[in-house]
Coordinates of C-alpha atoms and ligand atoms in Angstrom, one line a residue:
M1 CA 5.6 10.3 12.9
E2 CA 2.3 11.4 11.4
K3 CA 2.3 11.1 7.6
I4 CA -0.3 12.8 5.5
I5 CA 0.0 11.0 2.2
D6 CA 0.5 13.6 -0.4
E7 CA -0.6 12.5 -3.7
N8 CA 1.2 15.5 -5.1
K9 CA 4.6 14.1 -4.4
Q10 CA 6.4 13.2 -7.6
G11 CA 5.6 9.9 -9.1
Q12 CA 8.6 7.7 -9.2
A13 CA 10.2 6.7 -12.6
F14 CA 12.4 3.7 -12.9
V15 CA 15.1 2.2 -15.1
I16 CA 15.4 -1.4 -16.0
E17 CA 17.8 -3.0 -18.4
S18 CA 16.3 -5.1 -21.2
K19 CA 18.2 -8.2 -22.1
S20 CA 17.0 -8.2 -25.6
K21 CA 18.2 -5.6 -28.2
S22 CA 15.7 -2.9 -28.2
T23 CA 14.7 0.0 -30.3
R24 CA 11.8 1.2 -28.0
K25 CA 12.0 3.1 -24.8
L26 CA 9.6 3.0 -22.0
F27 CA 9.0 5.7 -19.4
L28 CA 7.1 4.1 -16.5
E29 CA 5.8 6.2 -13.6
S30 CA 3.7 5.2 -10.5
Y31 CA 1.4 7.0 -8.2
G32 CA -0.7 6.0 -5.2
C33 CA -0.4 2.9 -3.0
Q34 CA 2.2 0.2 -2.6
M35 CA 0.2 -2.1 -4.7
N36 CA 0.6 0.2 -7.6
F37 CA 4.3 0.2 -7.2
S38 CA 4.3 -3.5 -7.0
D39 CA 2.0 -3.8 -10.1
S40 CA 4.5 -1.6 -12.1
E41 CA 7.2 -4.1 -11.4
I42 CA 4.9 -6.7 -13.1
V43 CA 4.3 -4.4 -16.0
A44 CA 8.1 -3.8 -16.3
S45 CA 8.7 -7.5 -16.3
I46 CA 6.1 -8.1 -19.1
L47 CA 7.4 -5.2 -21.3
A48 CA 11.1 -6.3 -20.8
K49 CA 10.2 -9.5 -22.5
E50 CA 8.8 -7.4 -25.4
G51 CA 12.1 -5.8 -25.8
F52 CA 11.4 -2.5 -24.1
S53 CA 14.2 -0.9 -22.2
T54 CA 13.3 1.9 -19.8
T55 CA 14.5 5.5 -19.5
Q56 CA 14.2 8.1 -16.9
N57 CA 14.0 10.8 -19.5
L58 CA 10.5 11.5 -20.5
E59 CA 11.8 13.3 -23.7
D60 CA 13.4 10.0 -24.8
A61 CA 10.4 7.8 -24.4
D62 CA 8.5 5.9 -27.3
L63 CA 6.0 4.7 -24.8
V64 CA 4.9 6.5 -21.5
L65 CA 2.9 4.5 -19.0
V66 CA 1.5 6.0 -15.9
N67 CA 0.1 3.9 -13.1
T68 CA -2.7 5.9 -11.5
C69 CA -4.6 6.3 -8.3
S70 CA -8.2 7.2 -7.8
I71 CA -8.6 7.1 -4.0
R72 CA -9.2 10.9 -3.6
D73 CA -10.0 13.6 -6.1
K74 CA -6.6 15.2 -5.4
A75 CA -4.8 12.0 -6.6
E76 CA -6.7 12.2 -9.9
Q77 CA -5.9 15.9 -10.4
T78 CA -2.2 15.1 -10.0
I79 CA -2.5 12.6 -12.8
R80 CA -4.4 15.1 -15.0
K81 CA -1.5 17.6 -14.5
R82 CA 1.0 15.0 -15.3
L83 CA -0.9 14.3 -18.6
E84 CA -0.5 18.0 -19.5
K85 CA 3.2 17.6 -19.1
Y86 CA 3.3 14.5 -21.4
N87 CA 1.3 16.5 -23.8
A88 CA 3.8 19.2 -24.0
V89 CA 6.5 16.6 -24.6
K90 CA 4.4 14.8 -27.2
R91 CA 4.1 18.1 -29.3
I92 CA 7.9 17.7 -30.0
N93 CA 8.2 14.0 -29.8
T94 CA 5.1 13.3 -31.9
G95 CA 5.6 9.5 -32.2
M96 CA 5.4 9.1 -28.4
K97 CA 2.4 6.9 -27.2
V98 CA 0.8 7.5 -23.8
G99 CA -0.9 4.8 -21.7
V100 CA -2.8 5.1 -18.6
L101 CA -2.7 2.1 -16.1
G102 CA -4.3 1.4 -12.7
C103 CA -7.3 2.6 -10.9
M104 CA -8.1 5.8 -12.9
A105 CA -8.0 3.6 -16.1
E106 CA -10.4 1.2 -14.4
R107 CA -12.7 4.0 -13.1
L108 CA -12.9 6.1 -16.4
K109 CA -12.5 3.3 -19.0
K110 CA -13.0 4.4 -22.6
K111 CA -14.2 7.8 -21.4
F112 CA -10.5 8.5 -20.7
L113 CA -9.7 8.4 -24.4
E114 CA -12.4 11.1 -25.0
E115 CA -11.6 13.3 -22.1
E116 CA -7.9 13.4 -22.6
K117 CA -6.9 13.4 -26.2
I118 CA -3.3 12.6 -25.3
V119 CA -4.1 9.1 -24.1
D120 CA -3.7 6.2 -26.5
L121 CA -4.0 3.3 -24.2
V122 CA -6.2 2.6 -21.2
V123 CA -5.4 -0.6 -19.2
G124 CA -7.0 -1.7 -15.8
P125 CA -5.2 -3.3 -13.0
D126 CA -6.0 -6.9 -14.1
A127 CA -5.2 -6.5 -17.7
Y128 CA -1.4 -6.0 -17.8
K129 CA -0.8 -9.3 -19.5
D130 CA -2.7 -7.9 -22.5
L131 CA -0.2 -4.9 -22.8
P132 CA 1.8 -6.5 -25.7
N133 CA -1.4 -6.9 -27.7
L134 CA -2.7 -3.6 -26.7
I135 CA 0.6 -1.8 -27.7
K136 CA 0.3 -3.5 -31.2
E137 CA -3.3 -2.1 -31.5
V138 CA -1.9 1.3 -30.8
D139 CA 1.0 0.9 -33.3
A140 CA -1.7 0.0 -35.9
G141 CA -3.6 3.2 -35.1
R142 CA -6.5 1.5 -33.3
E143 CA -8.0 2.3 -29.9
A144 CA -6.6 0.1 -27.2
V145 CA -8.7 -0.3 -24.0
N146 CA -8.8 -3.3 -21.6
V147 CA -10.4 -2.8 -18.3
I148 CA -11.7 -6.4 -17.7
L149 CA -11.4 -7.4 -14.0
S150 CA -10.4 -10.9 -13.3
K151 CA -11.6 -13.8 -11.0
D152 CA -8.1 -15.0 -10.4
E153 CA -4.9 -13.6 -8.9
T154 CA -3.8 -12.8 -12.4
Y155 CA -0.1 -12.3 -12.0
G156 CA 1.0 -15.2 -9.8
D157 CA 3.3 -16.6 -12.6
I158 CA 5.1 -13.3 -13.3
A159 CA 8.5 -12.6 -11.7
P160 CA 8.4 -8.9 -11.1
V161 CA 11.3 -6.8 -12.2
R162 CA 12.4 -5.0 -8.9
L163 CA 12.4 -1.3 -9.7
G164 CA 13.9 1.6 -7.9
G165 CA 14.1 -0.3 -4.6
N166 CA 17.0 -0.6 -2.1
G167 CA 17.7 -4.2 -2.6
V168 CA 16.9 -4.9 1.0
S169 CA 12.9 -4.7 1.3
A170 CA 10.4 -5.8 -1.3
F171 CA 6.6 -6.1 -1.7
V172 CA 4.9 -9.4 -2.5
S173 CA 1.2 -9.3 -3.4
I174 CA -0.9 -12.0 -1.8
T175 CA -4.4 -10.8 -2.5
R176 CA -6.1 -8.6 -5.0
G177 CA -9.4 -6.6 -4.9
C178 CA -11.6 -5.9 -2.0
D179 CA -15.1 -7.2 -1.0
N180 CA -15.6 -4.8 1.9
M181 CA -17.6 -2.1 0.2
C182 CA -16.7 0.8 2.7
T183 CA -19.2 3.4 1.4
F184 CA -16.5 6.1 0.8
C185 CA -14.0 3.8 -1.2
V186 CA -13.6 3.4 -4.9
V187 CA -11.2 0.4 -4.5
P188 CA -13.8 -2.2 -4.8
F189 CA -14.9 -0.7 -8.2
T190 CA -11.3 -0.2 -9.6
R191 CA -9.7 -3.4 -8.3
G192 CA -12.6 -5.8 -8.4
R193 CA -13.6 -8.7 -6.1
E194 CA -11.2 -10.3 -3.6
R195 CA -9.1 -13.2 -4.6
S196 CA -5.9 -14.8 -3.2
R197 CA -2.7 -16.1 -4.7
A198 CA -1.5 -19.6 -4.3
P199 CA 0.8 -20.2 -1.4
E200 CA 3.5 -21.9 -3.5
S201 CA 3.7 -19.0 -5.8
I202 CA 4.1 -16.6 -2.9
L203 CA 6.7 -18.9 -1.3
N204 CA 8.6 -19.1 -4.6
E205 CA 8.7 -15.4 -5.0
I206 CA 10.0 -15.0 -1.4
K207 CA 12.7 -17.6 -1.9
D208 CA 13.8 -15.9 -5.1
L209 CA 14.0 -12.6 -3.2
S210 CA 16.0 -14.2 -0.4
E211 CA 18.5 -15.6 -2.9
K212 CA 18.9 -12.2 -4.3
G213 CA 19.8 -10.9 -0.9
Y214 CA 16.5 -9.3 0.2
K215 CA 16.1 -9.2 3.9
E216 CA 12.5 -7.9 4.3
V217 CA 9.2 -8.7 2.7
T218 CA 5.9 -7.0 3.1
L219 CA 2.9 -9.1 2.1
L220 CA 0.5 -6.9 0.3
G221 CA -3.3 -6.8 -0.2
Q222 CA -6.2 -4.5 0.4
N223 CA -7.3 -6.7 3.1
V224 CA -4.6 -9.3 3.9
D225 CA -6.3 -10.8 6.9
S226 CA -9.0 -12.1 4.7
Y227 CA -6.5 -14.1 2.6
L228 CA -8.0 -17.5 1.7
W229 CA -6.5 -20.0 -0.7
Y230 CA -8.8 -22.9 -1.6
G231 CA -7.5 -23.6 -5.1
G232 CA -8.3 -20.4 -6.8
G233 CA -11.2 -18.2 -7.6
L234 CA -13.2 -15.3 -5.9
K235 CA -13.3 -15.3 -2.1
K236 CA -17.1 -14.8 -2.3
N237 CA -17.3 -18.2 -3.9
F238 CA -15.7 -20.1 -1.1
K239 CA -19.1 -21.2 0.2
E240 CA -19.5 -23.3 -3.0
A241 CA -16.1 -25.0 -2.7
S242 CA -15.9 -28.7 -2.2
E243 CA -15.5 -30.3 1.1
I244 CA -11.8 -31.2 0.3
Q245 CA -11.1 -27.6 -0.7
K246 CA -12.7 -26.3 2.5
A247 CA -10.6 -28.7 4.6
T248 CA -7.3 -28.0 3.0
A249 CA -7.8 -24.2 2.6
T250 CA -5.0 -21.9 3.8
N251 CA -5.9 -18.8 5.8
F252 CA -3.8 -15.7 6.5
S253 CA -2.4 -16.9 9.8
E254 CA -1.3 -20.2 8.2
L255 CA 0.2 -18.3 5.3
L256 CA 2.2 -16.1 7.8
A257 CA 3.5 -19.1 9.7
M258 CA 4.5 -20.7 6.4
V259 CA 6.6 -17.8 5.1
A260 CA 8.0 -17.2 8.6
Q261 CA 9.3 -20.8 8.8
A262 CA 10.4 -21.0 5.1
E263 CA 12.8 -18.0 5.5
P264 CA 13.6 -17.7 9.2
K265 CA 16.3 -15.0 8.5
M266 CA 14.0 -12.8 6.7
R267 CA 11.7 -10.2 8.3
F268 CA 8.0 -10.2 7.3
R269 CA 5.5 -7.4 7.4
F270 CA 1.9 -7.2 6.0
S271 CA -0.4 -4.5 4.9
T272 CA -3.3 -3.7 5.1
S273 CA -5.4 -5.2 8.0
N274 CA -9.0 -4.5 8.4
P275 CA -10.2 -4.8 12.1
Q276 CA -13.1 -7.0 11.4
D277 CA -11.0 -9.6 9.6
M278 CA -8.0 -9.7 12.0
T279 CA -8.1 -12.8 14.1
L280 CA -6.5 -13.7 17.4
E281 CA -5.0 -16.6 15.6
V282 CA -3.0 -14.0 13.5
L283 CA -1.8 -12.2 16.8
H284 CA -0.7 -15.5 18.2
T285 CA 1.2 -16.4 15.0
M286 CA 2.9 -13.0 15.1
S287 CA 4.0 -13.5 18.7
E288 CA 5.2 -17.0 18.0
Y289 CA 7.6 -16.0 15.1
S290 CA 10.2 -13.6 15.9
N291 CA 10.8 -12.8 12.2
I292 CA 7.2 -11.4 11.8
C293 CA 7.5 -7.8 12.7
N294 CA 5.5 -6.4 15.5
Y295 CA 3.7 -3.9 13.7
I296 CA 0.1 -3.7 12.5
H297 CA -1.4 -1.0 10.2
L298 CA -5.0 -1.0 11.4
P299 CA -7.0 1.6 9.7
V300 CA -10.1 2.7 11.7
Q301 CA -11.3 5.8 9.7
S302 CA -13.4 7.1 12.6
G303 CA -13.8 6.7 16.4
S304 CA -17.5 7.3 16.3
T305 CA -19.7 4.0 16.0
R306 CA -22.3 6.0 14.2
I307 CA -19.9 7.2 11.5
L308 CA -18.4 3.7 11.3
T309 CA -21.9 2.3 10.5
E310 CA -22.5 5.0 7.8
M311 CA -19.0 4.0 6.4
N312 CA -20.2 0.3 6.3
R313 CA -17.1 -0.6 8.4
Q314 CA -18.0 -3.9 9.9
H315 CA -17.2 -3.1 13.6
T316 CA -18.1 -0.7 16.3
R317 CA -15.7 1.6 18.3
E318 CA -15.9 -0.8 21.2
E319 CA -15.1 -3.8 19.1
Y320 CA -12.0 -2.0 17.7
K321 CA -10.9 -1.0 21.2
S322 CA -11.1 -4.6 22.3
L323 CA -9.0 -5.7 19.3
I324 CA -6.5 -3.2 20.4
D325 CA -6.6 -4.6 24.0
N326 CA -6.0 -8.1 22.5
V327 CA -3.0 -6.8 20.4
R328 CA -1.5 -5.2 23.5
S329 CA -1.9 -8.3 25.7
I330 CA -0.8 -10.9 23.1
I331 CA 2.1 -8.7 21.6
P332 CA 3.1 -6.1 24.2
D333 CA 5.7 -4.3 22.1
C334 CA 3.5 -4.1 18.9
A335 CA 3.3 -0.7 17.1
I336 CA 0.0 0.2 15.6
S337 CA -0.8 2.8 13.0
Q338 CA -4.1 4.1 11.6
D339 CA -5.8 5.7 8.6
M340 CA -8.4 8.3 9.6
I341 CA -10.9 10.3 7.5
T342 CA -12.2 13.7 8.8
G343 CA -15.5 15.3 7.5
F344 CA -17.3 12.1 6.4
P345 CA -20.9 13.2 5.6
T346 CA -22.9 13.9 8.7
E347 CA -19.8 13.9 10.9
T348 CA -20.6 16.2 13.9
E349 CA -18.3 17.7 16.5
A350 CA -19.2 14.9 18.8
D351 CA -18.2 12.3 16.3
H352 CA -14.9 14.1 15.8
K353 CA -14.4 14.2 19.5
D354 CA -15.0 10.4 19.5
T355 CA -12.1 10.1 16.9
L356 CA -9.9 12.2 19.1
S357 CA -10.7 10.2 22.3
L358 CA -10.1 6.8 20.4
M359 CA -6.7 8.1 19.3
E360 CA -5.9 9.1 22.9
Y361 CA -6.9 5.6 24.0
V362 CA -4.7 3.8 21.3
K363 CA -1.9 6.3 21.2
Y364 CA -0.9 5.2 17.6
D365 CA 2.7 5.1 16.6
F366 CA 1.9 6.9 13.4
G367 CA -0.9 7.5 11.1
F368 CA -2.2 8.4 7.7
M369 CA -4.9 11.1 7.9
F370 CA -7.1 12.5 5.1
M371 CA -10.1 14.8 4.5
Y372 CA -13.1 13.0 3.0
S373 CA -13.2 13.3 -0.7
E374 CA -16.4 12.1 -2.4
R375 CA -15.7 9.5 -5.1
P376 CA -18.2 9.1 -8.0
G377 CA -20.2 5.8 -8.0
T378 CA -19.5 5.0 -4.3
M379 CA -22.4 4.3 -2.0
A380 CA -21.7 7.5 0.0
A381 CA -21.7 9.6 -3.2
R382 CA -25.0 8.1 -4.1
K383 CA -26.7 8.2 -0.7
L384 CA -25.1 11.0 1.4
E385 CA -24.5 14.7 0.8
D386 CA -20.9 15.8 1.2
D387 CA -22.2 18.2 3.8
V388 CA -19.1 19.0 6.1
P389 CA -17.8 22.3 5.0
L390 CA -14.2 22.4 3.7
D391 CA -13.0 24.7 6.5
I392 CA -14.4 22.3 9.1
K393 CA -12.8 19.3 7.5
K394 CA -9.5 21.1 7.5
R395 CA -9.8 22.1 11.1
R396 CA -10.7 18.6 12.2
L397 CA -7.8 17.3 10.1
T398 CA -5.4 19.7 11.7
E399 CA -6.6 18.6 15.2
I400 CA -6.1 14.9 14.5
V401 CA -2.7 15.5 12.9
S402 CA -1.5 17.4 15.9
A403 CA -2.9 14.7 18.2
Q404 CA -1.0 12.1 16.2
R405 CA 2.2 14.1 16.4
K406 CA 1.9 14.2 20.1
H407 CA 1.3 10.3 20.3
S408 CA 4.1 9.6 17.8
A409 CA 6.5 11.6 20.0
Y410 CA 5.2 9.8 23.0
R411 CA 5.8 6.4 21.4
T412 CA 9.3 7.2 20.1
K413 CA 10.4 8.5 23.5
Q414 CA 9.6 5.1 25.0
Y415 CA 12.6 3.7 23.1
I416 CA 15.2 6.1 24.7
G417 CA 17.8 4.0 26.5
E418 CA 16.5 0.7 24.8
T419 CA 18.4 -1.4 22.3
V420 CA 16.4 -2.0 19.0
E421 CA 17.2 -4.1 15.9
V422 CA 17.5 -2.0 12.8
L423 CA 17.6 -3.3 9.3
I424 CA 19.8 -0.7 7.4
E425 CA 18.0 0.4 4.2
K426 CA 20.0 3.6 3.0
Q427 CA 21.9 6.6 3.9
S428 CA 20.2 9.0 6.2
K429 CA 18.7 11.9 4.3
K430 CA 20.2 14.4 6.7
S431 CA 23.7 13.1 7.0
D432 CA 26.0 11.0 4.8
A433 CA 27.8 9.8 7.9
H434 CA 24.7 8.1 9.2
W435 CA 22.7 5.1 8.1
S436 CA 18.8 4.9 8.2
G437 CA 16.8 1.8 8.7
R438 CA 13.7 0.6 10.5
T439 CA 12.9 -1.3 13.7
P440 CA 10.5 -4.3 13.6
Q441 CA 7.9 -1.7 14.9
N442 CA 8.5 0.2 11.6
T443 CA 10.0 3.2 13.3
V444 CA 12.9 4.9 11.5
A445 CA 16.2 4.9 13.3
V446 CA 19.4 6.5 12.4
F447 CA 23.0 6.0 13.7
P448 CA 26.7 6.5 12.6
K449 CA 27.7 4.2 9.8
E450 CA 30.9 2.8 11.2
G451 CA 31.8 -0.4 9.3
Y452 CA 28.1 -1.4 8.6
K453 CA 26.4 -1.7 5.3
V454 CA 23.0 -1.6 3.7
G455 CA 21.1 -4.9 4.4
D456 CA 22.8 -5.5 7.8
F457 CA 20.8 -6.2 10.9
V458 CA 22.3 -4.1 13.7
N459 CA 21.6 -3.6 17.4
V460 CA 21.2 0.1 18.0
K461 CA 21.1 1.8 21.4
I462 CA 18.6 4.7 21.3
A463 CA 19.8 8.0 22.8
S464 CA 17.2 10.5 21.6
S465 CA 14.2 10.8 19.4
T466 CA 12.0 13.1 17.4
S467 CA 8.4 12.4 16.7
A468 CA 9.3 10.4 13.5
T469 CA 12.9 9.2 14.3
L470 CA 15.0 7.3 16.8
I471 CA 18.6 8.5 17.0
G472 CA 21.3 6.1 18.5
E473 CA 24.5 4.2 18.1
A474 CA 25.3 0.8 16.9
L475 CA 26.3 -1.9 19.5
G476 CA 27.0 -4.7 17.0
Y477 CA 25.3 -7.1 14.6
S478 CA 22.1 -8.5 15.8
V479 CA 21.6 -12.3 16.0
N480 CA 19.6 -12.2 12.8
N481 CA 22.5 -10.9 10.7
Ligands
SAH501 N1 -7.5 -1.5 2.4 C1 -6.8 -0.5 1.7 C2 -7.3 0.9 1.9 C3 -7.0 1.6 0.6 S1 -7.3 3.3 0.7 C4 -5.4 -0.6 2.0 O1 -4.8 -1.6 1.5 O2 -4.7 0.2 2.6 C5 -6.2 3.9 1.9 C6 -6.9 4.9 2.9 O3 -7.4 6.0 2.1 C7 -8.1 4.3 3.6 O4 -7.8 3.6 4.6 C8 -8.9 5.6 3.9 O5 -8.3 6.2 5.1 C9 -8.5 6.6 2.8 N2 -9.6 6.8 1.8 C10 -10.2 5.9 1.0 N3 -11.2 6.5 0.4 C11 -11.2 7.8 0.7 C12 -12.0 8.9 0.4 N4 -13.0 8.8 -0.4 N5 -11.7 10.2 0.9 C13 -10.7 10.2 1.8 N6 -9.9 9.3 2.2 C14 -10.1 8.1 1.7
F3S502 FE1 -11.6 0.4 0.5 FE2 -12.7 -0.5 2.7 FE3 -11.6 -2.2 1.0 S1 -11.2 1.2 2.5 S2 -10.0 -1.1 0.0 S3 -13.4 -0.9 0.6 S4 -11.5 -2.3 3.2

């Protein structure tokens, strides 16, 4: 199942019920990564306490908030178009206020107010607790901008309002920011330095989800494998921590074991792993606990060591391959997915062939593939010319997408005749007589509904497959049900 993330896809709008009597209506929309969707649940929680109730009708809104993405230029263009739409509505509903949240807010800061006259409020990813004050500023006719990045996890004490989900799987953030400084990436600028969240706070949120009937949790961070709790603060300051803090620190492998033990009936996933930070200890923990899903999203970006160096990725092609070999030997049935960028500056045909041959070696289960998009302020933008012509970027993208489609089909085919455990998430899009869910390997499986319901763990015998989907029949509940 190759997935080209399309930032043009409609942002999702959500409805929450506010307990307090409210006169103000919020329209909240999210674009971009899972972290943004997760952050919007925090925003919803903060504003519900302020008496906002949400609406799915833009026309009814007193306040419109859009959680934005800066990862590629196309993502930003999508938001600009959305602002035009808000503008058209604001012409009729003149009292409506518009706020921009997330990475674009952080990147453009006050400039946003100048560039887009419709915007009243600019709030970066670490400043959502300030929203109530900022809204008061806007109400008083003043400018409202807060893009201060934090040294701490920031939102550990807020119980997110679960928005638009299926009531079965949820995201729980465990780290914020990124210290990796890949030369193409805007995230370190928009989300700040890396910091981890206290294990107790993570465990509490998971316990609460379990009590509410959730069956699967994805631990979220830009670089989850570099999770390190030593009592708070930035990861880069760990060197200066006390001896006691160092001795009692919790790393990602330990955190995984803690959550898996605390909720043995719950499935756990995590995203995203960066190759250089993924340890063998994590792989062993995954193989030890059956409720940690055998699936790793392991972006590589390129199969060429020369390009990886230009990207400031902290590993070579060979090191990545040996990590893949370790995954295969420690967790034989582990699914692996990739992120890939085509047309990074200076990429030659030989580099591109290296990417294709690496893909052939790994045969990823699925992948997310993109053309390089130069981001202002990044090291690549400052030091390297965006010199691969668009038609070549496009052709290379088409080639890796078709390689991925072939590998995905190869992977799904291996399940034919096998019995897999599926957690039912929703009705199949194609048939109201079928359920759709995912295997631990994150592959979508569909099967006739019979007497099962959303949230059940079911053993499904696979009869056929497409490149993205397994098709089978339920044999009964799995032991985890
Ligand atoms: N560590 C993060 C990565 C975020 S960006 C995570 O949690 O997933 C997601 C993917 O977008 C990256 O892996 C990369 O493949 C792609 N990407 C990032 N910057 C890009 C750029 N400037 N142009 C094209 N693709 C980019
Ligand atoms: Fe971006 Fe690299 Fe971090 S892709 S989010 S700088 S690991």
